Amino acid sequence: MATKFKGYMGNMLKVNLSTGEVSEFDVTDRDRELYIGNKSLATKILMDNQKAGIDPLSPEAMLIVNTGPLTGSNAPCTSRFNVSAKSPLTGAIGASNCGGDFGVQLKRCGYDGIVITGKADKPVYIDITEKGAEIKDASHLWGLDTEKTQEALSPKTGKLVIGPAGENLVKYACLISQERAAGRCGLGAVAGSKNLKALQAKGSKKIEAADPEGFKKAVKNWIDMLKSHPTTGETLPKYGTANLVNPINLSNALPTANFSRGRYEDAEMISGETLAEKYLVKNMGCLSCPIRCGRVVEVDGKQVKGPEFETLGLFGSNILNNDLTLINKWNRQMDLLGLDTISCGNSIGFAIELTQKGLLKSDLKFGEFGWMEQLLEDIAHRRGIGNDIAEGSRAMARKYGGEEFAINARGLEVACYDPRSSVGMGLGYAVSNRGGCHINAGYMIFMERTGPITMDPYSPASKAAWTVFQQNIFEAVSASGNCIFTTYAIMHKLLHKINKRGLLSKIISKVLGVSGLAMDHTAMILPWGMPMNMPVMIPHSLVIGKLTGMKMTLGKFLQAGERGYNIERMFNVREGAAQDTLPGRFMDEKLDPKRPPLRAAMAKMLPGYYKVRGWDATGVPKKKKLAKLGIGISASK
Amino acid sequence: MDKPEVTVRFYAALRARAGSDEILCRAANVKDVIRHLKSSFGTDFNRVLNSCHIFLNEENIVFMRGVSTRLKEGDTLHILPPTGGG
Ligand code: SF4
């Protein structure tokens, strides 16, 4: 066994598709302790093994599919595995998390991950068993959609595949496992550039725990906690992420007509409530998930995965579509084609506005959608105007203009929250390592708008410190192989019982608003300042410790998240992709005439954020910070 | 003079507990509405109601005068439980 820690399988595979060579890839236990796994560890591997400045679609680019210690461990929500590479859409770090069955089966084969380089001279798939990996001919699969590809592979294996979008190098092509997507950053195109159509894995090895009894008990308590929490025990199972449509609309943050407004008069028609009442067949979950936030709906007589909140917004309000039947249909079509619904919907919204402004010649229009199904096919196959939209909004703006209303950050199309009504989200989108991603941003809208206790969503006060905290914890949770939706329980269920209009709620809200000063120094006291675990709110560190045998504490866990965020930032610095900006529409156009433009809050939050992070005034981690985190990389740009 | 008639809309978990999307209610201010709701639905409803965000038309009442915010004929109050997802 190549690791002293349980929970990990101790081996990684390396496959060179140009030479056909399959070998072992070494990871040290020190790196396991520092980076835990998944996206953080994958970035460390990319930093150490991939040359700076490479073309992400060239044979020398690495594509990493890996897991965390919790993946497949039977702890709640732990089917999660990761896909990482330099993103062809952004040129920055690309990482995408997926809840399909591939990661679990990969571990059962005895592997924590696979590092893929090179380019096959014809379409191939990688077949992984307990004996290793074999590269096999996939000529018969090329051109098939993601469902047919999975059906054509061996039954009962865990699969990860691309659709036509990945084959045709659409810059936001995703990978699909079962019906779950590694959606963002265009990693499906990286697979496509290698002529890699699919991976499949099947094994029967056991994932052992260092303290089986302690692990079992901690897992049971965690499951009980998730089931009894109002968000993870009721809202998400009943309404899925779609529950957000109405609250985000009322918060004036629902992208409408390419983010030109924050409210859509027909929001109710595309809401989670309407989805649940009129379309929902049942809910579904990723493996080992007690939350089960997934939706099952019927499209063309078949039960299929329903849309997430992001898809409802970007294919609903953002293009002025109030027909949920259409969204269900397009969502299914995009999953089959292998398209990221966020980047795709956002880029289409941009193309419509370009057309409306006379900058692009097309038939696209807000509110009329006879063209949509054909357009999605054209994007995936890079035909006509679809070829431009396949490049994403930043590239389109470079060609046609309209940069100020091309709604992306670092080249990644922004998710379904308008930051002008939640300024902490604005900060998060701007600094997020992978670009306009709500999760990597720190998801401050929960602290500012939708959570049980909220801060003033227009005030910059304390937002830098809370953004850093949220980003670090999400990073650590993802690194461990766990779904970030488990973090909703950080806001203990008792907080949901506090009378929102009572004195206590007001006091907590005020304290949060001024807590930045104290929070600023959290990083300084990590890990020694939190030498304990806190399972009633953040069970992750305790469970990782029981599983792996690592001496994990809350402090070490949070610091691992901070380390992951910093190494991703260093990747971006090295690739020249570390500019932290937002589109002009967000910065200068007001959503609410009574409020100052977002630019004013950003000017206060951004320097504060760099300070809390220990980064210099240009957003580069200082040597001292890197040394403290044990990241042995030069800080020079 | 009669108090103004307002529409009260429920969302997510609250909608399930109220058994309807919305009700009509006569109330001078938000406090009146809360009082009315507390006496109309069960304890389970009231428990969720406590933690809800309340919007008057399109503005969160925390940016107005809180529960003392006055209502006019035809106003809509939106009552939403705290939520998550993403
Ligand atoms: S909460 Fe939702 S996304 Fe997360 S593991 Fe469960 S079903 Fe999957």
XYZ file of C-alpha atoms and ligand atoms in Angstrom:
731
model
C 0.000 0.000 0.000
C 1.473 3.315 -1.041
C -0.135 5.269 1.754
C -0.302 4.942 5.490
C -3.766 6.510 5.470
C -7.006 4.587 5.167
C -9.834 5.968 3.037
C -7.410 6.432 0.163
C -6.590 3.500 -2.121
C -2.989 4.699 -2.293
C -2.512 4.456 -6.061
C -3.062 6.700 -9.028
C -2.864 5.789 -12.687
C -1.073 7.664 -15.439
C -2.150 7.086 -19.019
C -0.374 8.561 -22.007
C -2.784 8.378 -24.933
C -0.081 9.237 -27.497
C 2.178 6.326 -26.590
C -0.395 4.005 -25.058
C 1.755 3.741 -21.945
C -0.019 3.050 -18.643
C 1.903 3.544 -15.397
C 1.506 4.451 -11.743
C 1.469 8.084 -10.695
C 2.992 8.827 -7.299
C 1.364 11.030 -4.698
C 3.051 11.486 -1.334
C 1.311 11.192 2.016
C 2.499 14.702 2.787
C 0.485 15.981 -0.201
C -2.514 13.925 0.913
C -2.332 15.599 4.296
C -1.825 19.057 2.853
C -4.348 18.968 -0.005
C -6.686 16.100 1.041
C -7.749 15.182 -2.537
C -10.030 16.107 -5.443
C -9.600 19.635 -6.867
C -6.926 20.877 -4.435
C -4.674 17.877 -4.921
C -5.296 17.925 -8.678
C -4.096 21.533 -8.868
C -0.952 20.600 -6.946
C -0.352 17.831 -9.521
C -0.901 20.268 -12.394
C 1.474 22.808 -10.837
C 4.208 20.219 -10.396
C 3.825 18.293 -13.635
C 2.404 20.523 -16.348
C 4.423 23.228 -18.084
C 3.240 26.815 -17.743
C 1.468 28.409 -20.676
C 0.490 25.247 -22.562
C -2.518 25.163 -24.867
C -5.219 23.357 -22.819
C -6.353 21.487 -25.922
C -2.855 20.298 -26.876
C -1.667 16.718 -26.310
C 0.706 17.816 -23.547
C -2.182 19.167 -21.446
C -3.110 16.989 -18.487
C -6.630 15.874 -17.670
C -6.985 14.633 -14.115
C -9.918 12.652 -12.795
C -9.551 12.052 -9.085
C -11.329 11.477 -5.807
C -11.146 12.465 -2.163
C -10.817 10.181 0.841
C -14.548 10.367 1.531
C -15.496 9.419 -2.049
C -17.290 6.091 -1.902
C -16.831 5.825 1.857
C -20.576 5.720 2.665
C -20.378 8.992 4.554
C -23.314 11.143 3.352
C -23.104 12.768 -0.099
C -19.772 11.226 -0.987
C -20.056 10.031 -4.545
C -18.298 13.269 -5.477
C -15.228 13.047 -7.671
C -13.364 15.738 -9.547
C -12.156 16.554 -13.053
C -9.345 19.116 -13.387
C -7.301 20.653 -16.188
C -6.324 24.051 -17.465
C -9.649 25.360 -18.748
C -9.892 25.901 -22.505
C -12.658 28.428 -21.844
C -10.825 30.621 -19.351
C -7.112 29.755 -19.508
C -7.309 29.551 -15.703
C -7.611 26.540 -13.421
C -10.505 24.345 -14.468
C -12.103 22.019 -11.946
C -15.503 20.447 -11.876
C -17.108 18.213 -9.317
C -19.492 15.378 -10.216
C -21.880 13.117 -8.308
C -22.060 10.227 -10.782
C -20.853 6.690 -10.092
C -17.447 6.811 -11.788
C -15.425 7.999 -8.766
C -16.742 5.301 -6.462
C -15.983 2.557 -8.996
C -12.535 4.018 -9.667
C -11.734 3.648 -5.992
C -13.150 0.129 -5.919
C -10.598 -0.681 -8.620
C -7.913 0.447 -6.177
C -7.208 3.909 -7.604
C -7.658 7.387 -6.186
C -7.349 9.014 -9.574
C -6.048 8.978 -13.110
C -3.794 11.463 -14.872
C -4.281 11.503 -18.639
C -1.898 13.072 -21.129
C -1.253 12.831 -24.861
C -3.682 12.354 -27.715
C -4.898 9.081 -29.168
C -4.725 8.811 -32.959
C -8.323 7.582 -33.078
C -11.263 7.696 -30.655
C -10.624 5.648 -27.516
C -12.003 4.930 -24.090
C -10.127 3.925 -20.957
C -11.278 0.746 -19.258
C -10.199 0.510 -15.621
C -10.312 -2.659 -13.531
C -8.461 -3.885 -10.463
C -5.694 -4.978 -12.841
C -5.059 -1.469 -14.170
C -6.150 0.507 -17.216
C -6.506 -0.471 -20.854
C -6.952 1.896 -23.761
C -9.689 0.593 -26.062
C -11.104 1.552 -29.426
C -14.101 3.917 -29.242
C -14.697 4.461 -32.959
C -18.162 2.945 -32.553
C -18.967 5.465 -29.777
C -17.790 8.644 -31.492
C -20.732 10.839 -32.417
C -23.073 9.235 -29.868
C -24.796 11.311 -27.211
C -23.907 10.890 -23.542
C -26.753 8.461 -22.815
C -26.149 6.185 -25.807
C -22.423 6.203 -25.052
C -23.053 5.023 -21.506
C -25.502 2.386 -22.739
C -22.943 1.093 -25.239
C -20.241 0.658 -22.578
C -20.191 -2.377 -20.263
C -23.148 -2.667 -17.896
C -22.655 -2.080 -14.176
C -19.461 -0.073 -14.608
C -19.047 3.496 -13.384
C -18.795 5.734 -16.440
C -17.652 9.211 -17.384
C -18.292 10.269 -20.966
C -18.413 13.204 -23.345
C -21.073 13.961 -25.928
C -20.814 15.605 -29.365
C -19.982 18.956 -27.687
C -16.808 17.525 -26.178
C -15.848 15.839 -29.450
C -16.228 19.155 -31.267
C -14.225 21.046 -28.624
C -17.033 23.334 -27.532
C -15.286 25.498 -24.962
C -17.877 24.695 -22.284
C -18.408 21.013 -23.049
C -18.933 18.946 -19.919
C -18.464 15.311 -18.916
C -21.409 13.194 -17.785
C -21.573 10.289 -15.350
C -25.008 8.654 -15.113
C -27.071 11.861 -15.372
C -24.695 13.955 -13.280
C -22.353 16.448 -14.913
C -18.843 17.668 -14.306
C -20.285 20.758 -15.844
C -18.105 23.802 -15.722
C -14.883 25.047 -17.312
C -15.036 23.084 -20.597
C -13.248 19.970 -19.387
C -15.238 17.844 -21.842
C -13.362 19.653 -24.608
C -10.044 18.679 -23.003
C -11.157 15.024 -23.171
C -12.340 15.565 -26.760
C -8.983 17.072 -27.753
C -7.364 13.814 -26.659
C -9.840 11.715 -28.668
C -10.977 10.364 -25.319
C -14.670 9.544 -25.515
C -15.131 7.843 -22.159
C -13.738 6.200 -19.070
C -15.291 3.231 -17.339
C -14.332 1.498 -14.095
C -15.513 -1.526 -12.181
C -13.953 -3.065 -9.107
C -14.801 -4.643 -5.798
C -12.083 -3.441 -3.429
C -13.218 -2.157 -0.071
C -12.555 1.313 1.250
C -11.325 0.775 4.767
C -11.642 3.085 7.774
C -8.908 3.664 10.347
C -11.489 3.665 13.146
C -14.469 1.721 11.728
C -16.681 2.070 14.809
C -15.923 5.773 15.315
C -16.461 6.390 11.616
C -19.798 4.570 11.608
C -21.026 6.516 14.604
C -19.919 9.883 13.228
C -21.566 9.082 9.886
C -24.828 8.112 11.561
C -24.905 11.360 13.516
C -24.126 13.307 10.349
C -26.956 11.651 8.414
C -29.373 12.363 11.297
C -28.246 15.982 11.313
C -28.787 16.399 7.560
C -32.201 14.745 7.684
C -33.434 16.916 10.535
C -32.144 20.209 9.131
C -34.757 22.413 7.414
C -32.591 23.010 4.320
C -31.085 19.565 3.772
C -34.015 17.638 5.258
C -36.926 19.465 3.653
C -36.285 22.305 1.198
C -33.703 20.585 -1.002
C -35.429 17.162 -1.094
C -38.839 18.710 -1.826
C -37.970 21.485 -4.234
C -34.364 20.835 -5.292
C -32.100 23.762 -6.091
C -35.077 25.110 -8.056
C -36.431 26.341 -4.716
C -34.233 29.388 -5.276
C -36.121 30.882 -8.217
C -38.676 32.789 -6.153
C -36.372 34.008 -3.361
C -33.678 35.107 -5.794
C -36.291 36.846 -7.941
C -37.707 38.710 -4.947
C -34.145 39.605 -3.961
C -33.815 41.405 -7.319
C -31.024 39.028 -8.286
C -32.643 36.722 -10.865
C -30.877 37.280 -14.211
C -33.464 38.605 -16.626
C -32.922 39.520 -20.303
C -29.161 38.919 -20.188
C -28.762 40.329 -16.682
C -30.325 43.659 -17.604
C -32.878 43.244 -14.786
C -33.036 41.300 -11.515
C -36.745 40.486 -11.506
C -38.856 38.462 -13.881
C -42.612 38.896 -13.758
C -43.192 35.219 -14.636
C -40.689 33.785 -12.147
C -43.409 31.751 -10.431
C -44.001 29.856 -13.693
C -40.421 28.560 -13.747
C -40.049 28.139 -9.976
C -39.253 25.128 -7.825
C -42.804 25.217 -6.520
C -44.244 24.963 -10.047
C -41.700 22.291 -10.951
C -42.758 20.291 -7.871
C -46.496 20.766 -8.440
C -46.712 20.205 -12.182
C -43.679 18.291 -13.412
C -41.924 16.394 -10.649
C -42.163 12.609 -10.907
C -39.865 12.015 -7.913
C -36.646 13.273 -6.417
C -33.319 11.526 -6.820
C -29.906 11.603 -5.251
C -26.301 10.907 -6.043
C -24.980 7.693 -4.435
C -24.985 7.707 -0.609
C -26.902 10.986 -0.415
C -29.673 11.413 2.164
C -30.543 14.884 0.808
C -31.561 13.847 -2.720
C -31.855 17.282 -4.279
C -32.092 15.927 -7.858
C -35.364 16.209 -9.811
C -36.900 13.597 -12.076
C -39.283 14.888 -14.744
C -40.802 13.445 -17.885
C -39.534 14.492 -21.286
C -40.953 12.823 -24.401
C -42.462 10.053 -22.270
C -39.171 9.246 -20.553
C -38.205 9.902 -16.935
C -35.082 12.045 -16.955
C -33.142 14.439 -14.772
C -34.911 17.763 -14.264
C -33.310 21.207 -14.371
C -31.295 22.840 -11.603
C -31.892 26.404 -10.478
C -29.124 27.725 -12.741
C -30.710 26.175 -15.809
C -34.164 27.464 -14.888
C -32.800 30.987 -14.636
C -30.477 31.033 -17.615
C -32.950 29.267 -19.921
C -35.934 30.959 -18.291
C -35.843 34.528 -17.015
C -32.535 35.365 -18.681
C -33.994 34.815 -22.129
C -37.578 35.769 -21.131
C -38.952 32.241 -21.324
C -41.738 31.291 -18.908
C -42.353 27.791 -20.278
C -40.956 25.143 -17.939
C -41.810 22.359 -20.385
C -39.303 23.864 -22.802
C -36.634 24.174 -20.103
C -37.061 20.497 -19.152
C -36.639 19.578 -22.795
C -33.593 21.764 -23.468
C -32.000 20.641 -20.204
C -32.283 17.039 -21.380
C -30.961 17.939 -24.826
C -27.909 19.689 -23.343
C -27.160 16.739 -21.057
C -27.234 14.435 -24.082
C -25.035 16.761 -26.134
C -22.685 17.285 -23.179
C -23.055 21.060 -22.773
C -22.679 23.056 -19.560
C -26.108 24.620 -19.149
C -24.764 27.673 -17.285
C -22.196 28.787 -19.847
C -24.478 27.777 -22.691
C -27.538 29.674 -21.415
C -25.509 32.718 -20.469
C -23.731 32.781 -23.864
C -27.075 32.481 -25.680
C -28.464 35.393 -23.621
C -25.447 37.428 -24.691
C -25.896 36.453 -28.358
C -29.543 37.566 -28.197
C -28.581 40.969 -26.813
C -25.797 41.303 -29.393
C -28.432 40.631 -32.058
C -30.886 43.073 -30.492
C -28.215 45.777 -30.514
C -27.375 45.106 -34.159
C -23.874 43.821 -33.381
C -24.619 40.269 -34.532
C -26.743 39.092 -37.444
C -28.976 36.261 -36.291
C -32.619 35.281 -35.779
C -32.234 34.975 -32.024
C -34.769 36.892 -29.941
C -35.814 37.203 -26.313
C -39.204 35.599 -25.731
C -39.415 33.487 -28.940
C -37.739 30.126 -29.102
C -38.585 28.268 -32.297
C -34.843 28.276 -32.949
C -33.544 26.894 -29.644
C -33.390 23.130 -30.293
C -31.600 23.641 -33.584
C -29.231 26.170 -32.007
C -28.225 23.751 -29.234
C -27.407 21.139 -31.901
C -25.494 23.772 -33.860
C -23.477 24.790 -30.815
C -22.560 21.180 -30.050
C -21.621 20.545 -33.696
C -20.126 24.018 -34.232
C -22.349 24.969 -37.156
C -23.215 28.522 -38.260
C -23.787 30.976 -35.425
C -23.509 27.983 -33.071
C -19.789 27.923 -33.820
C -19.395 31.420 -32.356
C -21.576 30.712 -29.343
C -19.543 27.533 -28.740
C -16.563 29.762 -27.952
C -18.301 31.381 -24.949
C -19.227 34.969 -24.203
C -15.715 36.395 -23.752
C -14.534 35.180 -27.150
C -17.787 36.352 -28.767
C -17.329 39.818 -27.253
C -13.810 39.993 -28.657
C -15.230 39.271 -32.103
C -18.492 41.226 -32.048
C -18.104 43.752 -29.226
C -20.420 44.195 -26.238
C -17.774 43.332 -23.654
C -19.620 45.270 -20.925
C -22.662 42.998 -21.219
C -20.763 39.737 -21.827
C -21.533 38.360 -18.392
C -18.452 36.378 -17.458
C -15.690 36.631 -14.891
C -12.224 35.368 -15.829
C -13.936 34.096 -18.995
C -16.331 31.754 -17.177
C -19.968 32.675 -17.665
C -21.454 33.911 -14.413
C -23.992 31.711 -12.649
C -27.578 32.638 -11.918
C -27.211 35.363 -9.273
C -26.927 39.055 -10.079
C -24.272 40.420 -7.701
C -25.648 43.940 -7.728
C -28.183 42.768 -5.145
C -25.630 40.803 -3.142
C -22.317 42.628 -3.209
C -20.434 39.787 -1.507
C -21.328 37.622 -4.516
C -19.773 40.332 -6.681
C -16.519 40.120 -4.769
C -16.649 36.334 -4.934
C -17.267 36.165 -8.690
C -14.392 38.578 -9.326
C -11.800 36.709 -7.264
C -13.047 33.152 -7.819
C -10.172 31.077 -9.160
C -12.239 29.253 -11.723
C -14.131 32.398 -12.762
C -17.840 33.283 -12.544
C -18.818 30.313 -10.407
C -21.169 30.835 -7.475
C -19.612 28.053 -5.401
C -15.964 28.937 -5.920
C -17.049 32.547 -5.293
C -18.055 31.661 -1.732
C -21.834 31.812 -2.275
C -22.283 34.920 -0.153
C -25.878 35.330 -1.293
C -26.751 32.773 1.381
C -25.253 35.094 4.017
C -26.746 38.182 2.405
C -30.190 37.142 1.174
C -31.475 33.616 1.494
C -30.093 32.119 4.715
C -31.717 32.176 8.161
C -29.543 35.044 9.416
C -28.439 37.617 6.895
C -26.146 40.637 6.623
C -26.913 43.845 4.708
C -26.586 42.697 1.046
C -25.540 46.162 -0.139
C -22.880 46.869 2.471
C -19.238 45.942 1.834
C -18.624 45.617 5.597
C -17.181 42.239 6.649
C -17.771 40.729 3.216
C -14.090 40.127 2.455
C -13.545 38.048 5.584
C -16.735 36.016 5.177
C -16.012 35.406 1.504
C -12.593 34.000 2.420
C -14.125 31.798 5.117
C -16.801 30.440 2.804
C -14.370 29.839 -0.066
C -11.976 27.968 2.196
C -14.610 25.723 3.669
C -16.125 24.893 0.262
C -12.642 24.122 -1.017
C -11.938 21.747 1.870
C -15.328 20.048 1.563
C -14.824 19.521 -2.179
C -11.276 18.272 -1.611
C -12.578 15.636 0.777
C -15.008 14.118 -1.763
C -18.147 15.523 -0.182
C -21.004 17.563 -1.655
C -20.957 21.232 -0.663
C -24.696 21.128 0.040
C -23.803 19.475 3.337
C -22.440 22.872 4.421
C -25.962 24.283 4.749
C -26.012 22.590 8.098
C -23.219 24.976 9.234
C -26.114 27.313 9.949
C -27.333 25.074 12.737
C -31.014 24.137 12.633
C -31.537 26.146 15.815
C -30.708 29.303 13.847
C -33.708 28.480 11.666
C -35.878 28.617 14.763
C -34.892 32.110 15.819
C -37.654 34.639 15.300
C -36.392 36.636 12.330
C -38.104 39.746 13.564
C -36.958 39.287 17.158
C -34.146 40.997 19.020
C -31.768 38.010 18.893
C -31.947 37.837 15.104
C -31.187 41.561 14.868
C -28.231 41.240 17.226
C -26.753 38.274 15.305
C -27.224 40.117 12.036
C -25.435 43.193 13.399
C -22.641 41.060 14.850
C -22.158 39.373 11.456
C -21.943 42.812 9.875
C -19.081 43.880 12.110
C -17.478 40.473 12.502
C -15.019 41.107 9.681
C -12.435 42.497 12.061
C -12.334 39.288 14.066
C -12.717 37.062 10.982
C -9.794 38.845 9.284
C -7.477 37.094 11.654
C -8.889 33.581 11.378
C -6.209 32.507 8.923
C -3.508 33.659 11.327
C -4.632 31.262 14.012
C -4.988 28.232 11.748
C -4.513 25.423 12.444
C -3.460 25.683 16.104
C -6.288 28.045 17.096
C -8.913 25.396 16.295
C -7.418 22.184 17.652
C -10.812 20.492 17.953
C -13.610 19.164 15.767
C -17.088 20.667 15.748
C -19.358 17.883 14.485
C -22.628 19.651 15.302
C -21.886 22.151 12.532
C -18.926 20.936 10.470
C -18.716 17.132 10.873
C -16.354 16.827 7.913
C -13.067 17.091 9.805
C -14.093 14.533 12.435
C -15.276 12.069 9.788
C -12.106 12.478 7.695
C -10.035 11.815 10.810
C -11.987 8.673 11.702
C -11.800 7.417 8.127
C -8.182 8.167 7.279
C -6.414 8.092 10.609
C -5.046 11.574 9.932
C -4.877 13.823 12.965
C -7.531 16.061 11.460
C -8.938 19.045 13.323
C -11.254 21.825 12.261
C -8.221 24.115 12.065
C -6.307 21.741 9.789
C -9.393 21.201 7.649
C -9.995 24.923 7.131
C -6.323 25.471 6.463
C -6.351 22.714 3.841
C -9.150 24.686 2.152
C -7.083 27.844 2.343
C -4.101 25.989 0.900
C -6.201 24.655 -1.975
C -7.502 28.123 -2.759
C -3.980 29.527 -2.725
C -2.462 26.899 -4.979
C -5.288 27.448 -7.456
C -4.529 31.165 -7.346
C -0.859 30.392 -7.993
C -1.873 28.318 -11.000
C -3.764 31.326 -12.356
C -0.865 33.681 -11.617
C 1.438 31.360 -13.535
C -0.973 31.196 -16.469
C -1.512 34.980 -16.545
C -5.174 34.522 -15.599
C -5.358 36.280 -12.224
C -7.172 39.521 -13.089
C -10.089 40.017 -10.718
C -12.733 41.984 -12.606
C -16.424 41.961 -13.415
C -18.224 43.043 -16.594
C -19.160 46.717 -16.939
C -22.859 45.941 -16.643
C -22.333 44.677 -13.093
C -19.908 47.407 -12.084
C -21.641 50.502 -13.426
C -25.268 49.856 -14.417
C -27.617 50.052 -11.453
C -30.293 47.457 -10.803
C -31.804 49.550 -8.014
C -31.668 53.302 -8.674
C -31.544 54.012 -4.933
C -28.273 52.117 -4.504
C -24.757 53.137 -5.536
C -23.232 51.121 -8.389
C -21.450 47.898 -7.442
C -18.109 49.507 -8.358
C -18.210 51.506 -5.106
C -18.550 48.402 -2.920
C -15.984 46.506 -5.009
C -13.428 49.279 -4.463
C -13.759 48.699 -0.732
C -14.042 44.905 -0.702
C -11.263 43.886 -3.096
C -8.273 45.396 -1.220
C -9.771 44.057 2.015
C -10.043 40.606 0.472
C -6.405 40.598 -0.653
C -5.368 41.655 2.826
C -7.331 38.904 4.546
C -5.929 36.393 2.068
C -2.342 37.543 2.599
C -2.042 38.455 -1.083
C -0.380 41.559 -2.483
C -2.265 44.493 -4.003
C -2.385 42.747 -7.396
C -3.898 39.576 -5.982
C -0.727 37.462 -5.847
C -0.135 35.359 -2.704
C 2.808 36.716 -0.712
C 5.818 34.493 -0.086
C 5.073 34.534 3.633
C 1.575 33.180 3.053
C 2.799 30.441 0.731
C 5.511 29.459 3.176
C 3.007 29.264 6.031
C 0.787 27.007 3.944
C 3.701 24.832 2.847
C 3.218 25.701 -0.814
C 6.695 25.595 -2.281
C 6.147 27.780 -5.309
C 7.701 31.067 -6.309
C 5.286 33.943 -5.753
C 6.531 35.935 -8.736
C 4.043 36.563 -11.518
C -62.590 52.647 8.125
C -61.735 49.083 7.055
C -58.084 48.099 7.054
C -56.631 47.666 3.540
C -56.944 44.292 1.860
C -53.598 42.711 0.942
C -52.533 39.477 -0.716
C -50.237 37.223 1.290
C -48.217 34.772 -0.817
C -46.492 31.701 0.637
C -43.489 29.858 -0.740
C -41.821 26.436 -0.459
C -42.224 24.759 2.964
C -44.710 27.406 4.065
C -46.924 26.819 1.041
C -47.075 23.124 1.862
C -48.099 23.917 5.454
C -50.687 26.551 4.522
C -52.205 24.275 1.911
C -52.506 27.168 -0.521
C -50.364 29.615 -2.505
C -51.939 32.751 -1.124
C -54.655 34.249 1.014
C -56.318 37.631 1.244
C -56.138 39.473 4.522
C -57.125 42.861 5.962
C -54.230 44.439 7.810
C -52.834 47.894 8.583
C -49.237 46.747 8.856
C -47.036 43.646 8.622
C -47.474 42.923 12.329
C -51.244 42.579 11.767
C -50.621 40.058 9.000
C -48.310 37.969 11.157
C -50.887 37.991 13.955
C -53.579 36.896 11.522
C -51.417 34.078 10.122
C -50.459 32.829 13.569
C -54.092 32.436 14.519
C -55.103 30.865 11.201
C -52.616 28.013 10.733
C -51.102 25.311 12.931
C -48.010 25.387 15.147
C -45.923 23.769 12.437
C -46.733 26.697 10.158
C -45.918 29.190 12.898
C -42.555 27.575 13.599
C -41.504 28.076 9.971
C -43.104 31.515 9.818
C -40.787 32.790 12.557
C -37.696 32.392 10.444
C -39.187 33.639 7.162
C -38.040 36.531 5.009
C -40.889 38.941 4.291
C -41.084 41.103 1.185
C -43.634 43.853 0.653
C -44.220 43.928 -3.078
C -40.578 43.919 -4.210
C -38.725 45.121 -1.121
C -37.554 43.144 1.880
C -39.201 44.695 4.941
C -35.809 44.873 6.664
C -35.098 47.787 4.302
C -38.437 49.411 5.259
C -39.848 49.753 8.736
C -39.727 46.065 9.615
C -42.969 44.662 11.000
C -44.255 48.220 11.513
C -44.241 48.792 7.742
C -47.701 50.098 6.780
C -49.746 48.401 4.088
C -52.036 49.811 1.419
C -54.926 48.328 -0.511
C -53.688 45.893 -3.168
C -50.235 45.320 -1.656
C -48.700 41.846 -1.841
C -46.673 40.376 1.000
C -44.355 37.520 0.057
C -43.346 35.194 2.872
C -40.376 32.897 2.194
C -38.607 30.385 4.423
C -34.800 30.593 4.529
C -33.381 28.487 1.786
C -30.358 26.973 0.127
C -29.200 25.313 -3.055
C -27.057 26.668 -5.810
S -27.218 17.068 -2.227
Fe -27.821 16.860 -4.358
S -25.914 17.237 -5.555
Fe -25.318 16.857 -3.402
S -24.851 14.667 -3.341
Fe -27.009 14.921 -2.766
S -28.205 14.680 -4.653
Fe -26.048 15.015 -5.217
